[in-house]
PDB file of N, CA and C in Angstrom:
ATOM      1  N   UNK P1275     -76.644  85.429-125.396  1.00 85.00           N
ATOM      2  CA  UNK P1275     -76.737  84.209-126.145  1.00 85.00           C
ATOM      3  C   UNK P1275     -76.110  84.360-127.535  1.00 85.00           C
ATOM      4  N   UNK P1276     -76.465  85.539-128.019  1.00 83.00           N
ATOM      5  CA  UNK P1276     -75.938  85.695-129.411  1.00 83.00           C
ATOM      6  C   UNK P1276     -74.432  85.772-129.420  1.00 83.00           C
ATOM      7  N   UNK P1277     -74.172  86.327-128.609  1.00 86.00           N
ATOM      8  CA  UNK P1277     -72.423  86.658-128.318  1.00 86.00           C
ATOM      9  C   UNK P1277     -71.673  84.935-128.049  1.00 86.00           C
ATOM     10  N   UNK P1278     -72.411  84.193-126.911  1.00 90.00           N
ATOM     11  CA  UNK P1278     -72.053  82.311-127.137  1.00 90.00           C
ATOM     12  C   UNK P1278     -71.717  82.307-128.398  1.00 90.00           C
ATOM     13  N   UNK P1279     -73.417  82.556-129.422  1.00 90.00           N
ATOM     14  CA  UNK P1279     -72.938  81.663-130.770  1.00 90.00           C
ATOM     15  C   UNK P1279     -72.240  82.207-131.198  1.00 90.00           C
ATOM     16  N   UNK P1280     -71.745  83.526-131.614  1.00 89.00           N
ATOM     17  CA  UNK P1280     -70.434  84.012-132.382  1.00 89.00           C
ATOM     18  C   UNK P1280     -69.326  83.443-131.757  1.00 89.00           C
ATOM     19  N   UNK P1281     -69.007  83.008-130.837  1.00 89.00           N
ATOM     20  CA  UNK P1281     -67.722  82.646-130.081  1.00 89.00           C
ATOM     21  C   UNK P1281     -67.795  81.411-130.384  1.00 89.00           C
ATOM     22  N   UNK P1282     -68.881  80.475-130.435  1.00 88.00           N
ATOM     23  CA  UNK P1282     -68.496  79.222-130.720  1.00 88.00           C
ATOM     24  C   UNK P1282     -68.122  78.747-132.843  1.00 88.00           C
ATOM     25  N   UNK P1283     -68.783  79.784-133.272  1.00 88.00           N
ATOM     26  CA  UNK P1283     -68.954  79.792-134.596  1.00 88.00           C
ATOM     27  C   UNK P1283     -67.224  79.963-134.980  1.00 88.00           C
ATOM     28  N   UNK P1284     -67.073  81.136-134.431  1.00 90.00           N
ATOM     29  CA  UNK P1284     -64.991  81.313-134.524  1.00 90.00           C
ATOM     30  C   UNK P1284     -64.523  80.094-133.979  1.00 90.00           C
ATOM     31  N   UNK P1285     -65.186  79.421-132.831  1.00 89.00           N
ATOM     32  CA  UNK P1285     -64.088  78.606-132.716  1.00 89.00           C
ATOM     33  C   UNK P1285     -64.122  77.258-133.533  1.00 89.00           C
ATOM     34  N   UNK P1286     -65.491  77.383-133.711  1.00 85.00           N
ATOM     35  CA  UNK P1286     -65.191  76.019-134.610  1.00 85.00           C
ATOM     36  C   UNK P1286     -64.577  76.283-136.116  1.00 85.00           C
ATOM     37  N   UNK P1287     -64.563  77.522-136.549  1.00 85.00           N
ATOM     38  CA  UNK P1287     -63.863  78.340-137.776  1.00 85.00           C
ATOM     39  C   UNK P1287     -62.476  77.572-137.192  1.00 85.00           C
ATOM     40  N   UNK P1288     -61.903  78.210-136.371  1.00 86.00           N
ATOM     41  CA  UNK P1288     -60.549  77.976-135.869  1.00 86.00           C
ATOM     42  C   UNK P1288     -60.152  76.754-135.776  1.00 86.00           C
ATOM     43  N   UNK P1289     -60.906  75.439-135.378  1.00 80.00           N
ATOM     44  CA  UNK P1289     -60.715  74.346-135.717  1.00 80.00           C
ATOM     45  C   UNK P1289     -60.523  73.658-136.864  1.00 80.00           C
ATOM     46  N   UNK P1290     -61.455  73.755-137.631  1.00 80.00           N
ATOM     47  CA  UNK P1290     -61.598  73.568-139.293  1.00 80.00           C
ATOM     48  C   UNK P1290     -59.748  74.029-139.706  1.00 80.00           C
ATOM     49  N   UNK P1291     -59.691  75.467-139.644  1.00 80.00           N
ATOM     50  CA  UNK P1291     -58.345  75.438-139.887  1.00 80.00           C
ATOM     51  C   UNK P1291     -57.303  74.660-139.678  1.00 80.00           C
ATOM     52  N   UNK P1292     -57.307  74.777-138.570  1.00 73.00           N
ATOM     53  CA  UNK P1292     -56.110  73.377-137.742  1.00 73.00           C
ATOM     54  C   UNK P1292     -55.938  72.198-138.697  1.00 73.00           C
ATOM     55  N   UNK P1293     -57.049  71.608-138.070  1.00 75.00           N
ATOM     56  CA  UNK P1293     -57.505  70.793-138.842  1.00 75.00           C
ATOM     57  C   UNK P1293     -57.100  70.623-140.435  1.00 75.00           C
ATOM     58  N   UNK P1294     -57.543  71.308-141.376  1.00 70.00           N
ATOM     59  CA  UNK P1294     -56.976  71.024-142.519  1.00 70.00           C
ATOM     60  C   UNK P1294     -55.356  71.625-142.767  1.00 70.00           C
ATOM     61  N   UNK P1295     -54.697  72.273-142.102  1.00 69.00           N
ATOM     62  CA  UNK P1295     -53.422  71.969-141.772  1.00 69.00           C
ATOM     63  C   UNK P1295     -52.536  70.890-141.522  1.00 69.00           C
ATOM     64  N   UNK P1296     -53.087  69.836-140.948  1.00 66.00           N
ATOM     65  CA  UNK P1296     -52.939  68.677-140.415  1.00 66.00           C
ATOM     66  C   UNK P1296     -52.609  67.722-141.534  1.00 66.00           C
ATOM     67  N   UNK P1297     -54.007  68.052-142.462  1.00 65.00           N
ATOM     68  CA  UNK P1297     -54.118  67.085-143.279  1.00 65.00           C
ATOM     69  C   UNK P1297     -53.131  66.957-144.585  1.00 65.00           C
ATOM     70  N   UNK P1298     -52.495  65.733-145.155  1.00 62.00           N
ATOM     71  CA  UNK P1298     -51.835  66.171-146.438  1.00 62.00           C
ATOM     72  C   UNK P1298     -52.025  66.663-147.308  1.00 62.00           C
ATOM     73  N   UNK P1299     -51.493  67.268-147.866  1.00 61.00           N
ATOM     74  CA  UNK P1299     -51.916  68.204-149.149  1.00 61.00           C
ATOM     75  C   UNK P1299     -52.240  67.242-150.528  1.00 61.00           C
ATOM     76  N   UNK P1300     -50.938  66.386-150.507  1.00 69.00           N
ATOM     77  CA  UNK P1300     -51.488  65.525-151.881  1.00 69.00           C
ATOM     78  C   UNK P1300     -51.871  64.213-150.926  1.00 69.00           C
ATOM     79  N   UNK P1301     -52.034  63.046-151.870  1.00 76.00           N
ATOM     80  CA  UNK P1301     -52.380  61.917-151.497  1.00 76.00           C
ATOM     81  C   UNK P1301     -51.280  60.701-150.781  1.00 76.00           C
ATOM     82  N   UNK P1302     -51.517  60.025-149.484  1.00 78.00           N
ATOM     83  CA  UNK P1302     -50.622  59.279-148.981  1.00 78.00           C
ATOM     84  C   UNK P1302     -50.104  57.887-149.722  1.00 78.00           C
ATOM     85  N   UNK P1303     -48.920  57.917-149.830  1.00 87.00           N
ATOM     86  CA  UNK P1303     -48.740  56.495-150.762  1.00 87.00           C
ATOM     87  C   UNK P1303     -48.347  55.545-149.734  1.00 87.00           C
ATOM     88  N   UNK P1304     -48.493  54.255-149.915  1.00 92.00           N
ATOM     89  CA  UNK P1304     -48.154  52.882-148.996  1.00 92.00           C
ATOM     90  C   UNK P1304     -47.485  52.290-149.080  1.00 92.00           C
ATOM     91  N   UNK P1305     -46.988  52.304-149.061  1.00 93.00           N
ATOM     92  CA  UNK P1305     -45.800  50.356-149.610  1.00 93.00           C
ATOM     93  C   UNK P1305     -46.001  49.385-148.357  1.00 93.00           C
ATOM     94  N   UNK P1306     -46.389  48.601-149.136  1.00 94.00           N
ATOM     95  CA  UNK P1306     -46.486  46.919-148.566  1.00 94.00           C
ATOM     96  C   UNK P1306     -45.368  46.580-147.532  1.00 94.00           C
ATOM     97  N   UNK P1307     -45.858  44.956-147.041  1.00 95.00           N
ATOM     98  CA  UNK P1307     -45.100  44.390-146.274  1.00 95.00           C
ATOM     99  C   UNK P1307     -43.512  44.295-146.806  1.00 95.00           C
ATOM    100  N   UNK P1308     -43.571  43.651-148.555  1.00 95.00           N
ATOM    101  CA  UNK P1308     -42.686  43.258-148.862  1.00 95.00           C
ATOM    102  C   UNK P1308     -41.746  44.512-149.129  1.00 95.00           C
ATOM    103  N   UNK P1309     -42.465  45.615-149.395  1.00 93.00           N
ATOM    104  CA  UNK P1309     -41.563  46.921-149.344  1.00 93.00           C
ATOM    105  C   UNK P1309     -40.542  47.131-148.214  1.00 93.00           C
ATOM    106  N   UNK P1310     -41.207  47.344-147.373  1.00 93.00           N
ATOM    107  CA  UNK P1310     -40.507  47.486-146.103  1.00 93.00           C
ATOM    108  C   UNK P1310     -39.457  46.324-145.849  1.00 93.00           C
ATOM    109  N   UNK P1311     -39.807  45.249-146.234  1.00 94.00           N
ATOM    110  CA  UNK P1311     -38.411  44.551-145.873  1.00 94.00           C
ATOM    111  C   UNK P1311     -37.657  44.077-146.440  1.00 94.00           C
ATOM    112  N   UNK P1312     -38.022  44.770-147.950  1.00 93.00           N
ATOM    113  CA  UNK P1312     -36.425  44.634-148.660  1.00 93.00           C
ATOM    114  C   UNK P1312     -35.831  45.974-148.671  1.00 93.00           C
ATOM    115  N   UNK P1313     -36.397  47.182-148.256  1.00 88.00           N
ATOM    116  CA  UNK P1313     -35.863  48.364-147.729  1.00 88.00           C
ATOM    117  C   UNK P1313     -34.894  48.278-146.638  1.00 88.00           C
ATOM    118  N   UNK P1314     -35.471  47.883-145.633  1.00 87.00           N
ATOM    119  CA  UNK P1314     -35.148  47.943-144.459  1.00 87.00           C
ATOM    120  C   UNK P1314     -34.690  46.913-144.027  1.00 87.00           C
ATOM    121  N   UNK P1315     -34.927  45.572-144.671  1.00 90.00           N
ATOM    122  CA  UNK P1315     -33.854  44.670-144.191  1.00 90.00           C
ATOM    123  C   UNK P1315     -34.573  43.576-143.020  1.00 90.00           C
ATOM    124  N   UNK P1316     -36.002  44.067-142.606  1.00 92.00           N
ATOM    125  CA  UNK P1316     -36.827  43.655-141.840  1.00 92.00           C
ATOM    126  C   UNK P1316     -37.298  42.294-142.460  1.00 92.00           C
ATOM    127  N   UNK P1317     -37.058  41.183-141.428  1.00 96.00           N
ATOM    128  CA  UNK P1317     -37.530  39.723-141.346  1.00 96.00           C
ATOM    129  C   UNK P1317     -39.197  40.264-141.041  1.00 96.00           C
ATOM    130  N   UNK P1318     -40.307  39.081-141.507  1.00 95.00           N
ATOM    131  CA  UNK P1318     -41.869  39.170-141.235  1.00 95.00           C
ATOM    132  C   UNK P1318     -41.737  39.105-139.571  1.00 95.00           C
ATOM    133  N   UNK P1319     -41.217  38.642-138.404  1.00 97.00           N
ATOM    134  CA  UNK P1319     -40.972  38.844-137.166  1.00 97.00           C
ATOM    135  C   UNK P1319     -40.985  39.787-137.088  1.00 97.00           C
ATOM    136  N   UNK P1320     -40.166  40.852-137.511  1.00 95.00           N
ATOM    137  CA  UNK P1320     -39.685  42.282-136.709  1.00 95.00           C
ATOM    138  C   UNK P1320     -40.656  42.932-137.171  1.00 95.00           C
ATOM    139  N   UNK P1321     -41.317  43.011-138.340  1.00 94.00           N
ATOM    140  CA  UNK P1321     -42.376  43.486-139.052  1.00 94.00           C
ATOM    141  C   UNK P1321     -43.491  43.296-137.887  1.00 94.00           C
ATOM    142  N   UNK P1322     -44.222  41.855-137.327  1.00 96.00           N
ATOM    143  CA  UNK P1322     -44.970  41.370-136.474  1.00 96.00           C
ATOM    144  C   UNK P1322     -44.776  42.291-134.892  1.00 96.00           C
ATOM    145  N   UNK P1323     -43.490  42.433-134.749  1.00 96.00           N
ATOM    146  CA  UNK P1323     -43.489  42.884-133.642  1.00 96.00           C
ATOM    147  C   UNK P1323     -44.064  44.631-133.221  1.00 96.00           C
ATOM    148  N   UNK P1324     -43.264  44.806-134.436  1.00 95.00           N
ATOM    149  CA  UNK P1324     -43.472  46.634-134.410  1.00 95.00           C
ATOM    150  C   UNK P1324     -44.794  46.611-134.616  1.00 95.00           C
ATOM    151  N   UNK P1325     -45.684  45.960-135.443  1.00 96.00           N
ATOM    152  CA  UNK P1325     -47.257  46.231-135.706  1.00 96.00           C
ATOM    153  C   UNK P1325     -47.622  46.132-134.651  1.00 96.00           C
ATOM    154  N   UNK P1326     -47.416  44.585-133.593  1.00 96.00           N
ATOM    155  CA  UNK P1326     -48.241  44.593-132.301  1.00 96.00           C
ATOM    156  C   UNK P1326     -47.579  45.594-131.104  1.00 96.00           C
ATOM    157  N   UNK P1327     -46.390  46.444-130.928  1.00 96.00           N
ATOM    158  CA  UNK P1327     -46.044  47.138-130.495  1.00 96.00           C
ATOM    159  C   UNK P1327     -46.752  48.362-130.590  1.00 96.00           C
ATOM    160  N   UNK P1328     -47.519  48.530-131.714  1.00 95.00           N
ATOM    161  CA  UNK P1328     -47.919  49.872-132.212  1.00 95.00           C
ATOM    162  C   UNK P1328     -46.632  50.959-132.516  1.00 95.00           C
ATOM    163  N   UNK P1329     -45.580  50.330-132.702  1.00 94.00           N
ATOM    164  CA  UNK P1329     -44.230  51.110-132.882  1.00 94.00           C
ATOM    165  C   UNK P1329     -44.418  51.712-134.504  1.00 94.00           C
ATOM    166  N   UNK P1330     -45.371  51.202-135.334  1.00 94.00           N
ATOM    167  CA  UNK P1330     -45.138  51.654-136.859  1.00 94.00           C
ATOM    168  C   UNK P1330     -46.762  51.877-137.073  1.00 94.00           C
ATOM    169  N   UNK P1331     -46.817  52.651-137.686  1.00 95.00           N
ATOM    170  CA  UNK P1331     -48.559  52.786-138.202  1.00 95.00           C
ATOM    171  C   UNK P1331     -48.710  51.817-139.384  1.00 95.00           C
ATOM    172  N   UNK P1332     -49.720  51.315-139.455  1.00 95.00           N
ATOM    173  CA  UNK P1332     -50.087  50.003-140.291  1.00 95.00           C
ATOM    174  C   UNK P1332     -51.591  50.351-140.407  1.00 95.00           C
ATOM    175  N   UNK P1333     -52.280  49.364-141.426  1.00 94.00           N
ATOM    176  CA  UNK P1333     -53.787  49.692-141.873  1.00 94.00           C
ATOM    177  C   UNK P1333     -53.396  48.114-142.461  1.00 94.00           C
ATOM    178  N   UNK P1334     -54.218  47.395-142.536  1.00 93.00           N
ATOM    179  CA  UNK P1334     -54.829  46.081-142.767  1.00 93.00           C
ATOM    180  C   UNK P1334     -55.811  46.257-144.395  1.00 93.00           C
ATOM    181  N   UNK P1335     -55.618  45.815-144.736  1.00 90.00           N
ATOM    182  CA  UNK P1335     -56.585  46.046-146.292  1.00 90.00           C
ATOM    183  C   UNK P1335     -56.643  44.675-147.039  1.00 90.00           C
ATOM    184  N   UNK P1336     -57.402  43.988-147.359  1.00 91.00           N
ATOM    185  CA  UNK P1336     -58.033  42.421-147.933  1.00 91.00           C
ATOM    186  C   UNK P1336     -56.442  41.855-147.463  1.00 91.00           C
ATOM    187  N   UNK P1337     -56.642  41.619-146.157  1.00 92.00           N
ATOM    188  CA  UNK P1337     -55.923  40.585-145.662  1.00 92.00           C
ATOM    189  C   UNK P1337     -54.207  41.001-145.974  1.00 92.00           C
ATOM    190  N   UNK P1338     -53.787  42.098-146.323  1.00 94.00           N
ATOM    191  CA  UNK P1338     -52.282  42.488-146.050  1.00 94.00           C
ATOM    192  C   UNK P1338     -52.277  43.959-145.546  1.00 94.00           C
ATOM    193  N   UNK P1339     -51.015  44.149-144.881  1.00 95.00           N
ATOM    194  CA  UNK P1339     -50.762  45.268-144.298  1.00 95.00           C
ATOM    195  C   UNK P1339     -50.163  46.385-145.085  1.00 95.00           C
ATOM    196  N   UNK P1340     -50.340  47.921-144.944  1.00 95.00           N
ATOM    197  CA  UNK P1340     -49.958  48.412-145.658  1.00 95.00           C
ATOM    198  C   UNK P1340     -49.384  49.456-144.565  1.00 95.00           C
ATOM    199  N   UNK P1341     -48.229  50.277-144.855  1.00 95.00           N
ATOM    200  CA  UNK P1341     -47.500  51.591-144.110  1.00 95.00           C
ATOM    201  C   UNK P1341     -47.429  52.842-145.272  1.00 95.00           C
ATOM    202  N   UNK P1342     -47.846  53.733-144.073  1.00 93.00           N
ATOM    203  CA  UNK P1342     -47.573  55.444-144.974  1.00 93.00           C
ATOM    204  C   UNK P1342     -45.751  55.206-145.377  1.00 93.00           C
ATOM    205  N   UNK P1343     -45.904  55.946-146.411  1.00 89.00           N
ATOM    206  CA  UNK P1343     -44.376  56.019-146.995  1.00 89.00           C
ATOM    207  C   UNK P1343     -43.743  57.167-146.142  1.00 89.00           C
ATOM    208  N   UNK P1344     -44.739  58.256-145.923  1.00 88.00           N
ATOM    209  CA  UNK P1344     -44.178  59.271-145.330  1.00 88.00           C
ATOM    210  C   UNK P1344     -43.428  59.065-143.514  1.00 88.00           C
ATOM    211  N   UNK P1345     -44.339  58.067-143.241  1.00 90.00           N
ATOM    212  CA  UNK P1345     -43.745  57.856-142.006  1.00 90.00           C
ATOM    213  C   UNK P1345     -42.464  57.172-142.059  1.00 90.00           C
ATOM    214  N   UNK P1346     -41.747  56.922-143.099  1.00 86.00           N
ATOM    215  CA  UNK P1346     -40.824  55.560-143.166  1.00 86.00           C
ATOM    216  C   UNK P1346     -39.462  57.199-143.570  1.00 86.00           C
ATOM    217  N   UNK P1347     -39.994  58.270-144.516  1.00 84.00           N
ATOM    218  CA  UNK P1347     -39.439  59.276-144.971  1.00 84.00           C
ATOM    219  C   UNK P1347     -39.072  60.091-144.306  1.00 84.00           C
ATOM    220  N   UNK P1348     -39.526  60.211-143.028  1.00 85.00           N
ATOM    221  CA  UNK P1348     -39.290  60.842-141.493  1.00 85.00           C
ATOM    222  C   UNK P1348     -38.511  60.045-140.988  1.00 85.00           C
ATOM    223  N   UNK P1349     -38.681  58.907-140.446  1.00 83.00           N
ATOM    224  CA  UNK P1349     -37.642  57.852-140.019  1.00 83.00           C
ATOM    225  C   UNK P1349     -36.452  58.110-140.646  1.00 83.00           C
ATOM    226  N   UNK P1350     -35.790  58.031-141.626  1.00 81.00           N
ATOM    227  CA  UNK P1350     -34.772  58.108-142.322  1.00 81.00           C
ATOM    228  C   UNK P1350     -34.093  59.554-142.272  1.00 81.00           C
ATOM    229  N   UNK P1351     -34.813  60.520-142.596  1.00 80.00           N
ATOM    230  CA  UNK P1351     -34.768  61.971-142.221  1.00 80.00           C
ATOM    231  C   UNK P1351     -33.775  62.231-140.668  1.00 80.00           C
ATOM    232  N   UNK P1352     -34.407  61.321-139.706  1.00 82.00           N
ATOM    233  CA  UNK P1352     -34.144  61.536-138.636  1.00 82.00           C
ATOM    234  C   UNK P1352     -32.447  60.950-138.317  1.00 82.00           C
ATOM    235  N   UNK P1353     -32.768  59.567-138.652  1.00 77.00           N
ATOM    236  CA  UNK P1353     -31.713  58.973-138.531  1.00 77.00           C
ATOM    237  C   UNK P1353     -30.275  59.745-139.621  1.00 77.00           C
ATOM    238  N   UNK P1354     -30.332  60.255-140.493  1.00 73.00           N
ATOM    239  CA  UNK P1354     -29.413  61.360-141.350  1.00 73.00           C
ATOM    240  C   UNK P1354     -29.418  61.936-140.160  1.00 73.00           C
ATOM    241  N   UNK P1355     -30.372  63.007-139.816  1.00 72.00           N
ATOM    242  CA  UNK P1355     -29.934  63.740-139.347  1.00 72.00           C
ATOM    243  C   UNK P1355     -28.788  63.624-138.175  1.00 72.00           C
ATOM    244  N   UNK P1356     -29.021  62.957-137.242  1.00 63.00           N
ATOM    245  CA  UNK P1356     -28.459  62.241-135.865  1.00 63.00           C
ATOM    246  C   UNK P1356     -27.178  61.892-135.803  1.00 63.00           C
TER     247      UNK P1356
END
């Protein structure tokens, strides 16, 4: 029994790690609807679509939408790269 709990104690050690690996180091910034589509050139449609697509990560906050910057910073990343 004692030998279980040491094995589960590491593994949840080992998780915790992961885990805060995962997480960002500093704080996530957002830019708005209107960000995104004078960036990107995006009409409120295409905006509508990708949200109900689940194609873009979005969060809802007193009635407007907001996107990680970082996900938009990858996007672009990618497309350079390509």
């Amino acid at each position: 029994m004692k030998k279980q709990i040491d094995h589960l104690k590491k593994e949840v050690s080992y998780l915790k790690t992961l885990i805060l690996e995962l997480l960002p180091t500093k704080e996530e910034e957002w830019l708005d609807s209107a960000d995104i589509k004078q960036r990107f050139n995006f009409s409120e449609s295409k905006l509508y679509r990708l949200r109900k697509n689940n194609a873009i990560p979005h969060t809802k906050i007193g009635g407007r939408y907001h996107y990680p910057k970082s996900f938009f910073n990858q996007y672009l990343m990618k497309k350079i790269e390509a």
